[in-house]
Each structure stands twice: as structure tokens, then as C-alpha cells.
mmCIF file of C-alpha atoms in Angstrom:
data_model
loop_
_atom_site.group_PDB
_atom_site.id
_atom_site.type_symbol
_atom_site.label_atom_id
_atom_site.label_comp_id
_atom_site.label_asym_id
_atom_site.label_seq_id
_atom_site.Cartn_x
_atom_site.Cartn_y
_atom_site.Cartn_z
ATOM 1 C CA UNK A 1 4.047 48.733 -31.417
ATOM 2 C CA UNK A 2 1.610 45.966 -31.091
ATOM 3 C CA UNK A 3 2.447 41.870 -31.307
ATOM 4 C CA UNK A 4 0.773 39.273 -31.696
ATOM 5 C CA UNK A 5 1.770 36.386 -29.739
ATOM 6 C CA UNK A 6 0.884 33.172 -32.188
ATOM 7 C CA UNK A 7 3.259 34.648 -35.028
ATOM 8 C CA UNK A 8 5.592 36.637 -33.297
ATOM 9 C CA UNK A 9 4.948 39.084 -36.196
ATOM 10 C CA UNK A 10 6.084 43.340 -35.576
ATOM 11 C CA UNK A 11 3.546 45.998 -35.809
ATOM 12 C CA UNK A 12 0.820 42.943 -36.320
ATOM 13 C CA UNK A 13 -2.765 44.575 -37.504
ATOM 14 C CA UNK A 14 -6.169 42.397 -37.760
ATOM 15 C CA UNK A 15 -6.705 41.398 -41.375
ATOM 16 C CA UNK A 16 -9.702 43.231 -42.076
ATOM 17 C CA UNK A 17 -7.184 46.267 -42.204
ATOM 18 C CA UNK A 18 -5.444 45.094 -45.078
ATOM 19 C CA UNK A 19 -7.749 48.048 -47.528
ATOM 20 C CA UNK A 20 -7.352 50.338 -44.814
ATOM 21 C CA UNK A 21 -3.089 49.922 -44.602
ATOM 22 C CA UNK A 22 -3.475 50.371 -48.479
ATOM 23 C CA UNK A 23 -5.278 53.284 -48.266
ATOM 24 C CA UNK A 24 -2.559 54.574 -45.574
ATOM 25 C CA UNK A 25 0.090 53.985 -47.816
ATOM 26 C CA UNK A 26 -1.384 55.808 -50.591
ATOM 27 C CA UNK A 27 -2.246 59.073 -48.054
ATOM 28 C CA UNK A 28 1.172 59.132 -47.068
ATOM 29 C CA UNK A 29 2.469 58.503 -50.946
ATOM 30 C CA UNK A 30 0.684 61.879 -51.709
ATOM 31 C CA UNK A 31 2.394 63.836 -48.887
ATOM 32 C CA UNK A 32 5.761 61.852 -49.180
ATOM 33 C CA UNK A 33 5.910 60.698 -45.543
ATOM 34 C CA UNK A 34 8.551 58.046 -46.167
ATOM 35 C CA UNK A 35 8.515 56.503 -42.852
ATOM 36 C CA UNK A 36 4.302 56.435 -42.684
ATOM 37 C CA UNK A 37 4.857 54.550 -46.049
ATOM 38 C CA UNK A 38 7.496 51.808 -45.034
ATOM 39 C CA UNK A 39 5.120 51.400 -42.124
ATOM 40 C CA UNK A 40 2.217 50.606 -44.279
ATOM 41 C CA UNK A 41 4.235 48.079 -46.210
ATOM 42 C CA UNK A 42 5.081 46.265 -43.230
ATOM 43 C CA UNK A 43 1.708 46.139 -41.858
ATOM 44 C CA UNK A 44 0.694 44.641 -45.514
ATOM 45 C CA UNK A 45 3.253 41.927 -45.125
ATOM 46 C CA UNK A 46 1.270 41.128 -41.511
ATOM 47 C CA UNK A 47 -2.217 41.118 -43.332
ATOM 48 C CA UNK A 48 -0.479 38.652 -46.279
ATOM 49 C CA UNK A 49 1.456 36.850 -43.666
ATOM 50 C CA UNK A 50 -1.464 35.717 -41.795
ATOM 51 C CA UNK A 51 -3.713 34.813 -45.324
ATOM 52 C CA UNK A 52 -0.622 32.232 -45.925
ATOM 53 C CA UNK A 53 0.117 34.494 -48.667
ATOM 54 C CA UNK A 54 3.708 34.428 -47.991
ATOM 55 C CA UNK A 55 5.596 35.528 -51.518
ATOM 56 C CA UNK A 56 3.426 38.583 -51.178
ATOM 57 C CA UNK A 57 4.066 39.005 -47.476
ATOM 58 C CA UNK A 58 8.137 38.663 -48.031
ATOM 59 C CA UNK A 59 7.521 41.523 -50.927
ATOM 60 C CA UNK A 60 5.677 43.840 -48.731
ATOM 61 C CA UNK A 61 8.572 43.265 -46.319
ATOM 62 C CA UNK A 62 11.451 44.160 -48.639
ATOM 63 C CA UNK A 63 10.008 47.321 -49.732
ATOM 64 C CA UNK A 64 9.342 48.248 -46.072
ATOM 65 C CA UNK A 65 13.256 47.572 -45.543
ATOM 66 C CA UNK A 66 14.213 49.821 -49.091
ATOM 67 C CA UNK A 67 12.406 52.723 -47.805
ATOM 68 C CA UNK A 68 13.599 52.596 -44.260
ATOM 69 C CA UNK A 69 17.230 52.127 -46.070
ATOM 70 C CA UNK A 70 16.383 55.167 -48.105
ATOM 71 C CA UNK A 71 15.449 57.159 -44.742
ATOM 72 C CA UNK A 72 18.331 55.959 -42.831
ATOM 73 C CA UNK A 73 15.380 54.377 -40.303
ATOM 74 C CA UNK A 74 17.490 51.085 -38.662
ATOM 75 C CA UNK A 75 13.825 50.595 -36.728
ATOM 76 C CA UNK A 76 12.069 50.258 -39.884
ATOM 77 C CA UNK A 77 14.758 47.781 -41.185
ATOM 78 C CA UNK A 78 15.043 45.568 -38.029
ATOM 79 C CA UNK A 79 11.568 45.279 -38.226
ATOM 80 C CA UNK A 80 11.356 44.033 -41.547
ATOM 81 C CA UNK A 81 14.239 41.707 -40.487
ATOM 82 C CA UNK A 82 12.773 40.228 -38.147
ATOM 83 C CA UNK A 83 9.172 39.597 -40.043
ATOM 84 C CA UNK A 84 10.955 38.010 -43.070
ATOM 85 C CA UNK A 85 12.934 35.686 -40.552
ATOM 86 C CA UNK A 86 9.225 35.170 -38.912
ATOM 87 C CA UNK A 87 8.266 34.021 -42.587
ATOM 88 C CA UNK A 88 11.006 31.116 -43.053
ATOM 89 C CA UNK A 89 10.248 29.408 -39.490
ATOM 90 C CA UNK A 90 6.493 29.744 -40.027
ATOM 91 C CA UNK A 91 6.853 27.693 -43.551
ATOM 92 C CA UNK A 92 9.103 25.462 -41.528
ATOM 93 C CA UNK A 93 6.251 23.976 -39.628
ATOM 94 C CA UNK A 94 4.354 23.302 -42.651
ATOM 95 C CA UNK A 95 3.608 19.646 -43.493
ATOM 96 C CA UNK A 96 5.656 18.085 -45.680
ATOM 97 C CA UNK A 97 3.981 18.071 -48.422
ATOM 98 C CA UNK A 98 2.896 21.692 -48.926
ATOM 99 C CA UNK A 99 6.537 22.237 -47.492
ATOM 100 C CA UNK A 100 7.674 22.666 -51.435
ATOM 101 C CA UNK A 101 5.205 25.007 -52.655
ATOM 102 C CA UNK A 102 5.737 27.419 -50.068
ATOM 103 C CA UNK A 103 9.652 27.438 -50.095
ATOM 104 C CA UNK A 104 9.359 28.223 -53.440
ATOM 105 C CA UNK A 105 7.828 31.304 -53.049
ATOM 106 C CA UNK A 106 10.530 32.506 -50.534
ATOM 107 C CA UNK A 107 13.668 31.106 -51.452
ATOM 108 C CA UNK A 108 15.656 28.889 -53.624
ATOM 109 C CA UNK A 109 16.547 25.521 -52.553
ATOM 110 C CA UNK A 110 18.158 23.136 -55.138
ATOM 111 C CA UNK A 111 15.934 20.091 -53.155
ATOM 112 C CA UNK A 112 12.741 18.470 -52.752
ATOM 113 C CA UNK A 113 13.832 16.729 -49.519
ATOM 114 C CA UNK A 114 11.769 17.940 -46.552
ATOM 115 C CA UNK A 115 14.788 17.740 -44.214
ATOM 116 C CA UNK A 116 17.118 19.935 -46.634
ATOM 117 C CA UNK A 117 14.400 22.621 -47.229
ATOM 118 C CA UNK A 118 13.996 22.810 -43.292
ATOM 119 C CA UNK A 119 17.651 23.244 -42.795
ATOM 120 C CA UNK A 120 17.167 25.982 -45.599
ATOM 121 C CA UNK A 121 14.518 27.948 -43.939
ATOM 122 C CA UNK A 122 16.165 27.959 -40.543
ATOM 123 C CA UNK A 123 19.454 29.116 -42.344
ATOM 124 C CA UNK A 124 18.243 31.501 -43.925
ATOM 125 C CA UNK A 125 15.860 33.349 -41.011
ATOM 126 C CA UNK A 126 19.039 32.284 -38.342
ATOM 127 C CA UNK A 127 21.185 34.755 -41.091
ATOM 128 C CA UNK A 128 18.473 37.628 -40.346
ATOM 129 C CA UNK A 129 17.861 37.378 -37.156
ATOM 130 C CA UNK A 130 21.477 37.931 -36.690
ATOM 131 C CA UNK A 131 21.253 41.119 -38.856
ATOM 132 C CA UNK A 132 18.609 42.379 -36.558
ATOM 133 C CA UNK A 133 20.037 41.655 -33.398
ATOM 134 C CA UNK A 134 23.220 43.297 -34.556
ATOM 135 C CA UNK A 135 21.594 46.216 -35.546
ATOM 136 C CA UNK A 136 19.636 46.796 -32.534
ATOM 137 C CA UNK A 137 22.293 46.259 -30.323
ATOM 138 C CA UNK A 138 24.103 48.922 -32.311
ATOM 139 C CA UNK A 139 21.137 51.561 -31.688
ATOM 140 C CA UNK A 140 20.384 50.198 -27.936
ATOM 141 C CA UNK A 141 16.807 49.132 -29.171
ATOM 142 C CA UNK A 142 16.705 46.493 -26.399
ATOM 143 C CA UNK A 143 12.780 45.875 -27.000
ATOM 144 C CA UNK A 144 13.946 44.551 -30.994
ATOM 145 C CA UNK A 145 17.478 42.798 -29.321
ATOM 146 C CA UNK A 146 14.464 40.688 -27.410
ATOM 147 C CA UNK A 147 12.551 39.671 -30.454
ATOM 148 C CA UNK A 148 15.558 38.827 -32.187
ATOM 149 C CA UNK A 149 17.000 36.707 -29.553
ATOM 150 C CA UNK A 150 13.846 35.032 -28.775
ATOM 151 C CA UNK A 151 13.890 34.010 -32.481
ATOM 152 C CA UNK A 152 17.398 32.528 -32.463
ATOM 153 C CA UNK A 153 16.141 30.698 -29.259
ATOM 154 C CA UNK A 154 13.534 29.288 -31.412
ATOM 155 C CA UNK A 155 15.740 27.981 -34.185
ATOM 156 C CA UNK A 156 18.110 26.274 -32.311
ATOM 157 C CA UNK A 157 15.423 24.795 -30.377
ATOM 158 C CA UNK A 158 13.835 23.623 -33.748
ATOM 159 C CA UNK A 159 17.282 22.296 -34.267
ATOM 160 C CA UNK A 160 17.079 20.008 -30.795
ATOM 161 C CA UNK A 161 20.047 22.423 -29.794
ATOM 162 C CA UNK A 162 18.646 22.922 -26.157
ATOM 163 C CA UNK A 163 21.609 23.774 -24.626
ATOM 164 C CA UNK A 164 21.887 26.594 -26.993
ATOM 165 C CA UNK A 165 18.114 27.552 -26.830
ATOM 166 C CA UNK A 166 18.525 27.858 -23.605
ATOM 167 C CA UNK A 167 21.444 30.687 -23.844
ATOM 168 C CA UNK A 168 19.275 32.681 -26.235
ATOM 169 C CA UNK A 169 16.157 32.472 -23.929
ATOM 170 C CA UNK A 170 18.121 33.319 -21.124
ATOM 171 C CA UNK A 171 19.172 36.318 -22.569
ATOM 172 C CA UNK A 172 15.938 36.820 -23.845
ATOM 173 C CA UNK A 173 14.367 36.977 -20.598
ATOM 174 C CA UNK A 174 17.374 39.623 -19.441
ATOM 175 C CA UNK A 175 16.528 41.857 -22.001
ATOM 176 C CA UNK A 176 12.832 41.939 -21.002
ATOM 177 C CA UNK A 177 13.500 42.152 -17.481
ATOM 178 C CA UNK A 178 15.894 45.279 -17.692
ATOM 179 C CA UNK A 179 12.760 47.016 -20.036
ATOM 180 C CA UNK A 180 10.328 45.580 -17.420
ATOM 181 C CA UNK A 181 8.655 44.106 -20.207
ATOM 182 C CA UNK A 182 6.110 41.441 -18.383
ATOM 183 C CA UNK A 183 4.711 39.569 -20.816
ATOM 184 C CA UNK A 184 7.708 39.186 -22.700
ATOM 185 C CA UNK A 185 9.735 37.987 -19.517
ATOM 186 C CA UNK A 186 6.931 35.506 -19.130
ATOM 187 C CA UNK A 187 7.420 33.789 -22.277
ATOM 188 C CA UNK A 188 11.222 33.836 -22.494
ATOM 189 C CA UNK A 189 10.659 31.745 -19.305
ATOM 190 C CA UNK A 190 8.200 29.845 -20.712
ATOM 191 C CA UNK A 191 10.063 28.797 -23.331
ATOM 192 C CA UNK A 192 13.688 27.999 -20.440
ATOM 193 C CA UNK A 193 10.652 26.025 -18.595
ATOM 194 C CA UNK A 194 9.539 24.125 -21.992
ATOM 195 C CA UNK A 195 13.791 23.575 -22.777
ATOM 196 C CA UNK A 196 14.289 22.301 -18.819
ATOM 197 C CA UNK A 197 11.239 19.670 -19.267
ATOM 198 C CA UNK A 198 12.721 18.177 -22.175
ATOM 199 C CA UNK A 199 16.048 18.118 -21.244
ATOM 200 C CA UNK A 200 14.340 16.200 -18.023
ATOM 201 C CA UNK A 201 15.830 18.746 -15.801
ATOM 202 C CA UNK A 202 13.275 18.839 -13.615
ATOM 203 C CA UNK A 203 15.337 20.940 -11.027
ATOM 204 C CA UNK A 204 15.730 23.939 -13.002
ATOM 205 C CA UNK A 205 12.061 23.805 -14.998
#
């Protein structure tokens, strides 16, 4: 599984591979490998994801999660979770202006006030982060619970909720510590350190 720290993204692949994930897809169409397929719709939603093509991205995403549904694979649908919620807070930073055009590829929200479609976006990828963590905390998937967590710290933190930012990065870095997963521990603590300085708690930054 490969990441790519700017987006936060699952199973991230450069976008030059975008023919080459189609042509994966349609291999493993022809000899029915299920799982190979959901895989190559996720990887699609990456390539789209990082275009700014995001109503394409959030499709390739869906079908991902229907076929890993259909195979019973709760990997394949935390995964997709997590990317769609990945979606919402990356439109979130948008500027105002271009907030609108990309929400409404996404989602519907009855409001062209910047501050309501924020609230929106961070609602709605808050909702499936939950679903993720849930579900891999059901399966023991503590490498998923991580990127879930982490992205529940970010919300809140996008809120000004520090204090609860905080709790999710703590546990954050937990989880990567127990899977001795370095680079991960290093920026759950980044992100405690980047809380601490603007709470002005210089003591525990």
C-alpha cells in the first residue's frame, strides 16, 4: 500500500498511470478478478483526484466500494471510505469562489454561503471517516484505524476544535507506534506539535 503524504490519498499511483490502471481493470474484467478490479477503480479515483477532477474521482470511488461490497472485502471498502472523505476536506480548502463549483459535483448543499458549504464538506467526510474507523476497528486493521483517526484529527482541527484534534492525534500516534509505523508516528506528532503551538502551550509542543 503506498501514500502519498500531500493528499493523504490510499493506494496513491503517479498520474501518468491513469491508461495503465484502465488497462488493469479491463485485464482483470476478462478473468473476473473482482478484487484486482475494485483496486483499479480506486487507483482511478487517485489519478482523477489529483487532476481536480473530483465528480469523476468520487465515481471511481463508489464503484471501488460496490465491488468490494459484492466480495465481502471490508479493506477495499475502508479504503474507498476514507478517499471519498479525503475528497470533501480537499474541496474544503478551495477558495471561495471555486468553493461552489466543486461542491456541486460531490454533494448537495441547499447554499451558496462559503461557511455553510464548509460545514457541509466536513460533515459529510467526519460521517465517513467514522464508517471507516468503525470498520477497521472491527477487522483489527490498525494501519486503516490510523488513517481514519488522523482524518478526524484533521476536521476538528479545521473546526478550531484543538482540544479535540488533539485526542484524535493522540490516538493517532498510538496506533502507529504499536505497528511501528515511523513515518506515520512522525506526523501524528507533527500535527500534536502544530495543535500545542497554537494553543500557545509551549510546554507540551
Amino acid at each position: 500500500m503506498l501514500i502519498n503524504s500531500d493528499t493523504g490519498f490510499i493506494l496513491f499511483v503517479w498520474p501518468k498511470d491513469e491508461d495503465c490502471n484502465a488497462k488493469k481493470s479491463n485485464w482483470s474484467i476478462k478473468i473476473n478478478d473482482k478484487e484486482a478490479i475494485a483496486t483499479s477503480h480506486n487507483n482511478i479515483g487517485i489519478v482523477f483526484a489529483s487532476k481536480q477532477l473530483f465528480a469523476r474521482a468520487k465515481k471511481s470511488f463508489l464503484k471501488s466500494i460496490e465491488i468490494s461490497k459484492e466480495i465481502d472485502n471490508p479493506h477495499g471498502i475502508i479504503q474507498g471510505y476514507n478517499n471519498i472523505a479525503n475528497l470533501f476536506t480537499d474541496v474544503f480548502d478551495k477558495p471561495d469562489k471555486t468553493l461552489h463549483a466543486y461542491l456541486d459535483s460531490l454533494l448537495t448543499c441547499n447554499s451558496t454561503n462559503p461557511s455553510v458549504i464548509r460545514s457541509t464538506l466536513l460533515d459529510s467526510s467526519e460521517a465517513l471517516y467514522e464508517k471507516s474507523y468503525q470498520l477497521s476497528k472491527t477487522i483489527g486493521d490498525n494501519s486503516q484505524q490510523y488513517f481514519s483517526v488522523q482524518g478526524l484529527g484533521n476536521i476538528q482541527k479545521k473546526r478550531h476544535n484543538l482540544s479535540k484534534a488533539i485526542t484524535y492525534y493522540l490516538h493517532a500516534a498510538s496506533l502507529s507506534d504499536s505497528a511501528h509505523s515511523y513515518k506515520e508516528y512522525g506526523d501524528a506528532c507533527f500535527n500534536l506539535f502544530t495543535c500545542y503551538k497554537e494553543q500557545q502551550n509551549y510546554k507540551e509542543a
